[in-house]
Amino acid sequence: MRLKLIEFERVSPMRLAATFVAWMTAVLLHAPAFALGAILHLQGEVGDREAYFADVSAISNRTPVSDILGPRLIYEIPVTAVYEHASKPEWVFMHLQFDCPAPVSMDLKKMKAVENLDKVQAGDTVKFRIGPGSYQVPRIDLRPRPLPASDWRSSSAPMLSRAAAIACNSIDFGQAVRKAVSRRDDFDHDAFGKEIHATLRLPADLQLVGLTLASEFLDFAWTVLWWETVLEGKRPNPSGKWTQKASQADKEAAVRKIRSEYDKIAPQVTAARKSLSEGIARMDAEFEFQDRAAGWRKGRQLNSFEVSMNQVWVGRPEQEVVSKMGSPGLNQAGDTRFLAYTRYFDNRGYAVHRGSGALVSEGIYAECHVEFVTLQDKQGVWRVADVRVRAGGSHNGMARDLCHGLTRIPD
């Protein structure tokens, strides 16, 4: 390994060594099932480049509960933008929210669930907004400033359409990751690229890295993408926190440190690969469970309550049901558990008909019965596979009201 010594304003020796090791680990692992960060888009010329990264493991559903049965859902994905030019912020962190077609919507006339075949794909014009919690970090002092939430806008910019394609189709994206992971815990980049290009029109060379934090993306941009600017001493540094004048002794010490760390990286990668295997096992268990849960519900017509409950409950741990709903009626048959909750209203009274002597009931009876079906995933965790909701009685309106009170959505 040869490193050429040149005169430049540079990163401090210890910081350069540390970032080198972090970069080597990320590149050698390059494992999306371990820490799902994606390089969404790179643009600009040298001196004014921009890099956009997404944490694809932190996609959230931000749809208001009142709209959960509607034809549109709101999904949020964290995106970090890193800038090279001195006049721009050091980085900007955004909670980008996208207006997405719901995978399943309710036909209110026929009262049945309808699968929505429309998909947001890269290159489409998408509707987006900047959500709460976003911020920017100016170069002058590296102190975060809140970035105000925005109104809904439309754009077909590459970064936005790619982020929307991933956020709106997180299940498809995750399945592509799963298919690309072999039994040897390797990752088939070509297969992954072909899959996301065919289903979502995402670039086949879209890169995944073992990073998810904004600070990690910042280091990656300057250490891996724009390293030559750092070596030439041209990284903007008005805060004075990134670079320092390196003496010849500092440079030689840094080179020795890098060589030493390079020799030591093998055991670090081995340890990281062990963690990677555990992450892959968790992801595989989750996908395998989703497949079994879908098979359990296959062919059953869902009512409106079941559509909303299954959208938010399937895959969640059984303990979360108990925490939210309280103690259930519990039954188990083989490898399946049934957690039952019932509400009812009954003010019936009985009288004897004078003529016939028969008992005649007067009043109202209504009930709602909710049943959570749980199965064990490959790691032995009991998770929700199906939610069944049944309403009945002599007053349908009151039965539905009871169901509204009983079908609780988790926080």
XYZ file of C-alpha atoms in Angstrom:
411
model
C 0.000 0.000 0.000
C 1.664 3.244 -1.140
C 0.543 6.691 -0.077
C 2.039 9.770 -1.687
C 2.935 12.632 0.662
C 2.027 16.098 -0.650
C 1.677 19.573 0.830
C -1.949 20.412 1.668
C -4.388 21.671 4.268
C -5.765 18.398 5.535
C -7.934 16.639 8.035
C -6.182 16.064 11.348
C -4.178 12.785 11.289
C -6.266 10.992 13.895
C -9.526 11.991 12.237
C -8.264 10.866 8.835
C -7.282 7.487 10.248
C -10.640 7.034 11.952
C -12.656 7.979 8.885
C -10.487 5.738 6.722
C -11.304 2.755 8.925
C -15.013 3.646 8.944
C -14.965 3.935 5.160
C -13.139 0.635 4.673
C -15.613 -1.148 6.930
C -18.593 0.356 5.102
C -17.191 -0.473 1.676
C -16.146 -4.014 2.560
C -19.486 -4.770 4.147
C -21.626 -2.773 1.742
C -24.560 -4.664 3.233
C -28.067 -3.204 2.936
C -29.630 -5.678 5.368
C -27.272 -4.486 8.086
C -27.708 -0.702 7.921
C -29.863 0.536 5.119
C -28.516 3.761 3.724
C -28.870 4.606 0.033
C -27.009 7.093 -2.165
C -30.065 8.585 -3.843
C -28.452 11.048 -6.233
C -25.166 12.820 -7.020
C -25.058 16.031 -9.039
C -22.937 19.101 -9.841
C -19.414 19.855 -11.016
C -16.221 19.738 -8.932
C -16.378 22.559 -6.401
C -20.186 22.613 -6.391
C -21.196 18.992 -5.952
C -24.163 17.711 -3.972
C -24.808 14.253 -2.559
C -28.204 13.024 -1.395
C -28.561 10.072 0.970
C -31.636 8.310 2.406
C -32.060 6.182 5.509
C -34.226 3.508 3.886
C -34.587 1.606 7.178
C -36.589 4.431 8.814
C -39.623 4.864 6.542
C -42.731 5.892 8.513
C -46.458 6.079 7.827
C -47.601 9.632 8.664
C -51.192 9.258 7.458
C -53.758 10.737 9.881
C -55.864 8.004 11.500
C -59.001 9.555 9.978
C -57.589 8.946 6.476
C -56.180 5.456 7.026
C -58.917 3.892 4.857
C -58.580 6.452 2.089
C -57.046 5.996 -1.357
C -53.920 8.001 -0.452
C -51.341 7.519 2.307
C -48.472 9.712 3.524
C -45.062 8.087 3.889
C -41.961 9.773 5.297
C -38.293 9.015 4.630
C -35.230 10.761 6.186
C -32.990 12.331 3.533
C -29.624 14.045 4.085
C -28.159 16.465 1.536
C -24.405 17.192 1.726
C -22.975 20.194 -0.153
C -19.468 20.928 -1.378
C -19.725 24.646 -2.204
C -18.718 27.139 0.491
C -21.869 29.257 0.046
C -24.172 26.345 0.858
C -24.921 24.632 4.190
C -22.637 21.886 5.448
C -25.628 19.582 5.270
C -29.428 19.610 5.378
C -31.508 16.908 7.049
C -35.096 16.545 5.860
C -38.072 14.434 6.858
C -39.457 14.188 3.332
C -43.124 13.223 3.167
C -44.773 11.890 0.014
C -48.369 11.511 -1.105
C -48.626 7.824 -2.104
C -51.420 5.624 -3.478
C -52.676 3.233 -0.806
C -51.841 -0.403 -1.606
C -55.418 -1.301 -0.614
C -58.439 1.000 -0.562
C -62.070 0.524 0.347
C -64.875 0.442 -2.222
C -67.501 2.033 0.025
C -70.358 1.159 -2.320
C -69.508 -2.531 -2.379
C -67.936 -2.457 1.100
C -64.891 -4.451 0.064
C -61.151 -3.919 -0.145
C -59.693 -3.175 -3.578
C -56.005 -3.655 -4.426
C -54.418 -0.547 -5.947
C -52.060 -1.496 -8.776
C -50.669 2.035 -9.243
C -47.079 2.506 -8.067
C -44.927 5.600 -7.678
C -41.816 5.040 -9.786
C -38.549 6.906 -10.185
C -38.955 9.603 -12.815
C -42.594 10.306 -11.927
C -43.790 13.729 -10.861
C -44.399 13.333 -7.126
C -46.210 15.330 -4.486
C -44.015 16.073 -1.464
C -43.487 18.301 1.529
C -40.802 18.855 4.169
C -42.035 17.494 7.474
C -41.445 18.638 11.077
C -38.073 17.939 12.668
C -36.037 18.921 9.608
C -32.972 21.150 10.009
C -29.931 22.602 8.283
C -26.355 23.040 9.514
C -24.588 26.229 8.294
C -20.825 26.053 7.775
C -20.084 29.153 9.831
C -20.584 27.471 13.221
C -21.987 23.958 12.526
C -24.967 24.660 14.794
C -28.267 23.162 13.569
C -31.079 25.553 12.622
C -34.667 24.289 12.323
C -35.949 23.972 8.782
C -39.637 24.978 8.649
C -42.174 22.473 7.427
C -43.446 23.236 3.939
C -46.717 23.028 2.041
C -47.333 20.299 -0.511
C -45.469 20.774 -3.791
C -44.940 18.778 -6.971
C -41.621 17.878 -8.601
C -39.998 15.339 -10.900
C -36.448 16.064 -9.658
C -34.415 12.813 -9.649
C -33.675 12.868 -5.925
C -37.319 13.456 -4.983
C -38.825 10.913 -7.378
C -36.324 8.251 -6.255
C -36.994 8.960 -2.586
C -40.741 8.749 -3.274
C -40.366 5.464 -5.158
C -38.602 3.937 -2.140
C -40.885 5.478 0.518
C -44.166 4.653 -1.251
C -43.037 1.110 -2.083
C -41.024 0.173 0.982
C -42.330 -3.412 0.915
C -41.250 -3.911 -2.702
C -37.875 -2.314 -1.963
C -37.369 -4.548 1.075
C -38.305 -7.641 -0.909
C -35.676 -6.729 -3.512
C -33.106 -6.549 -0.706
C -34.230 -9.913 0.603
C -33.980 -11.599 -2.798
C -30.444 -10.270 -3.250
C -29.187 -11.828 -0.001
C -27.879 -15.329 -0.613
C -27.590 -18.160 1.889
C -23.908 -17.293 2.295
C -24.819 -13.839 3.617
C -23.463 -12.235 0.450
C -25.282 -9.521 -1.438
C -25.985 -9.821 -5.160
C -25.709 -6.196 -6.320
C -26.572 -7.048 -9.934
C -29.752 -8.909 -8.967
C -30.774 -6.123 -6.611
C -30.211 -3.468 -9.288
C -32.222 -5.386 -11.881
C -35.092 -5.911 -9.439
C -35.482 -2.270 -8.338
C -35.105 -1.052 -11.918
C -37.769 -3.426 -13.200
C -40.299 -2.766 -10.433
C -39.635 0.868 -9.459
C -37.502 2.235 -12.323
C -34.776 3.073 -9.806
C -31.222 3.163 -11.215
C -29.775 -0.334 -11.450
C -26.511 1.014 -9.999
C -28.176 2.580 -6.936
C -25.686 2.075 -4.108
C -26.455 0.962 -0.558
C -24.019 1.684 2.271
C -23.721 0.667 5.901
C -24.601 4.151 7.140
C -27.836 5.803 8.305
C -26.968 8.950 10.294
C -26.571 12.432 8.795
C -23.108 12.766 10.351
C -22.096 9.428 8.789
C -23.313 10.539 5.369
C -21.329 13.772 5.772
C -18.129 11.847 6.508
C -18.805 9.462 3.639
C -19.203 12.316 1.154
C -15.908 13.963 2.124
C -13.903 10.788 2.760
C -15.080 8.676 -0.177
C -16.789 10.860 -2.793
C -14.833 14.113 -2.522
C -11.585 12.924 -0.924
C -9.418 14.705 -3.511
C -10.832 18.080 -2.412
C -9.834 17.276 1.174
C -6.334 16.208 0.131
C -5.885 19.429 -1.824
C -6.913 21.474 1.207
C -9.966 22.926 -0.558
C -12.727 21.752 1.766
C -14.655 24.868 2.937
C -13.945 25.363 6.615
C -15.192 28.707 8.000
C -15.911 27.079 11.370
C -12.292 25.929 11.668
C -13.451 22.544 12.940
C -12.632 20.350 9.977
C -9.016 21.012 9.056
C -5.729 22.080 10.507
C -2.297 22.771 9.038
C -0.438 19.484 9.071
C 3.301 19.377 9.636
C 5.529 16.872 7.865
C 5.688 14.874 11.095
C 1.862 14.895 11.275
C 1.621 13.620 7.726
C 4.076 10.795 8.309
C 2.326 9.870 11.568
C -1.022 9.791 9.790
C 0.336 7.489 7.087
C 1.774 5.137 9.725
C -1.553 5.185 11.558
C -3.520 4.386 8.402
C -1.161 1.517 7.532
C -1.507 0.135 11.038
C -5.292 0.392 11.001
C -5.415 -1.176 7.550
C -3.596 -4.231 8.923
C -6.052 -4.413 11.816
C -9.231 -4.080 9.791
C -9.704 -7.807 9.118
C -10.924 -8.685 12.642
C -13.146 -5.584 12.637
C -14.766 -6.717 9.417
C -15.199 -10.217 10.846
C -17.019 -8.794 13.865
C -19.119 -6.541 11.680
C -20.023 -9.463 9.439
C -21.286 -11.354 12.481
C -23.556 -8.419 13.262
C -24.503 -8.326 9.592
C -25.570 -11.972 9.700
C -27.763 -11.256 12.717
C -29.334 -8.323 10.885
C -29.998 -10.467 7.833
C -31.570 -13.131 10.054
C -33.913 -10.540 11.588
C -34.909 -9.214 8.182
C -35.397 -12.716 6.789
C -37.597 -13.634 9.767
C -39.705 -10.527 9.215
C -40.241 -11.185 5.501
C -40.901 -14.879 6.041
C -43.525 -13.962 8.630
C -45.174 -11.450 6.289
C -45.428 -14.177 3.642
C -47.064 -16.606 6.081
C -49.420 -13.906 7.376
C -50.506 -13.058 3.822
C -51.162 -16.764 3.229
C -53.278 -16.909 6.376
C -55.498 -14.035 5.145
C -55.584 -15.204 1.502
C -59.070 -15.546 0.073
C -60.837 -13.895 3.011
C -62.911 -10.818 2.198
C -62.008 -8.049 4.657
C -64.545 -5.584 6.016
C -63.651 -1.912 6.548
C -62.559 -2.445 10.153
C -60.342 -5.388 9.183
C -58.663 -3.449 6.377
C -57.542 -0.659 8.701
C -56.594 -2.984 11.561
C -54.530 -5.309 9.368
C -52.706 -2.405 7.731
C -51.316 -1.230 11.056
C -51.212 -4.375 13.224
C -49.817 -7.167 11.035
C -46.230 -7.921 12.011
C -46.393 -6.204 15.408
C -45.443 -8.234 18.507
C -48.222 -9.892 20.474
C -47.115 -8.043 23.606
C -47.905 -4.749 21.896
C -51.506 -5.907 21.423
C -51.827 -6.692 25.120
C -50.250 -3.355 26.094
C -52.676 -1.419 23.899
C -55.850 -3.463 24.234
C -55.564 -4.944 27.727
C -55.865 -8.566 28.862
C -57.484 -10.722 26.170
C -59.411 -13.924 26.086
C -56.614 -16.280 25.003
C -56.897 -19.548 23.106
C -54.199 -21.566 21.361
C -54.550 -24.223 18.708
C -51.269 -25.815 17.670
C -48.916 -23.067 16.517
C -51.618 -20.369 16.397
C -52.886 -18.101 19.148
C -56.156 -16.170 19.246
C -56.426 -13.014 21.391
C -60.094 -12.034 21.713
C -61.685 -8.777 22.825
C -65.453 -8.178 23.041
C -67.682 -5.203 23.757
C -71.441 -5.455 23.979
C -74.543 -3.450 24.868
C -77.614 -5.188 26.247
C -80.708 -3.536 27.729
C -83.117 -6.267 26.724
C -85.964 -7.257 28.923
C -88.387 -10.141 28.605
C -92.143 -10.277 28.959
C -94.722 -13.054 28.680
C -97.150 -12.740 25.790
C -100.614 -12.932 27.304
C -102.109 -14.817 24.438
C -99.453 -17.403 23.666
C -97.499 -17.420 26.865
C -94.262 -17.112 24.872
C -91.297 -15.055 26.085
C -90.888 -11.812 24.104
C -87.690 -9.747 24.291
C -87.728 -5.966 24.261
C -84.756 -3.618 23.966
C -81.427 -3.581 22.130
C -78.517 -5.991 21.958
C -75.289 -5.205 20.065
C -71.787 -6.626 20.208
C -68.403 -6.262 18.555
C -65.820 -9.019 18.636
C -62.159 -8.411 17.683
C -59.754 -11.338 17.377
C -55.987 -11.040 16.848
C -54.443 -14.124 15.237
C -50.758 -14.475 16.145
C -48.017 -16.762 14.841
C -44.369 -17.195 15.801
C -41.731 -15.821 13.452
C -38.492 -17.714 12.714
C -36.913 -16.231 15.845
C -39.735 -17.360 18.120
C -41.474 -13.982 18.533
C -45.297 -14.091 18.489
C -46.558 -11.535 15.942
C -49.946 -10.500 14.562
C -50.802 -12.333 11.323
C -54.465 -11.353 11.014
C -57.132 -9.250 12.731
C -60.768 -10.316 12.511
C -63.634 -7.989 13.406
C -67.241 -9.141 13.716
C -70.213 -6.947 14.599
C -73.754 -8.149 15.233
C -76.946 -7.852 17.232
C -80.316 -6.198 16.823
C -78.945 -2.695 16.178
C -76.251 -2.478 13.469
C -75.448 1.183 14.105
C -74.698 0.568 17.761
C -72.626 -2.521 16.886
C -70.480 -0.425 14.545
C -70.057 2.207 17.271
C -68.821 -0.505 19.612
C -66.319 -1.609 16.947
C -65.066 1.942 16.507
C -64.280 2.022 20.229
C -62.646 -1.382 20.218
C -60.502 -1.249 17.053
C -57.655 0.743 18.489
C -54.718 1.894 16.402
C -51.259 1.547 18.039
C -49.181 4.677 18.697
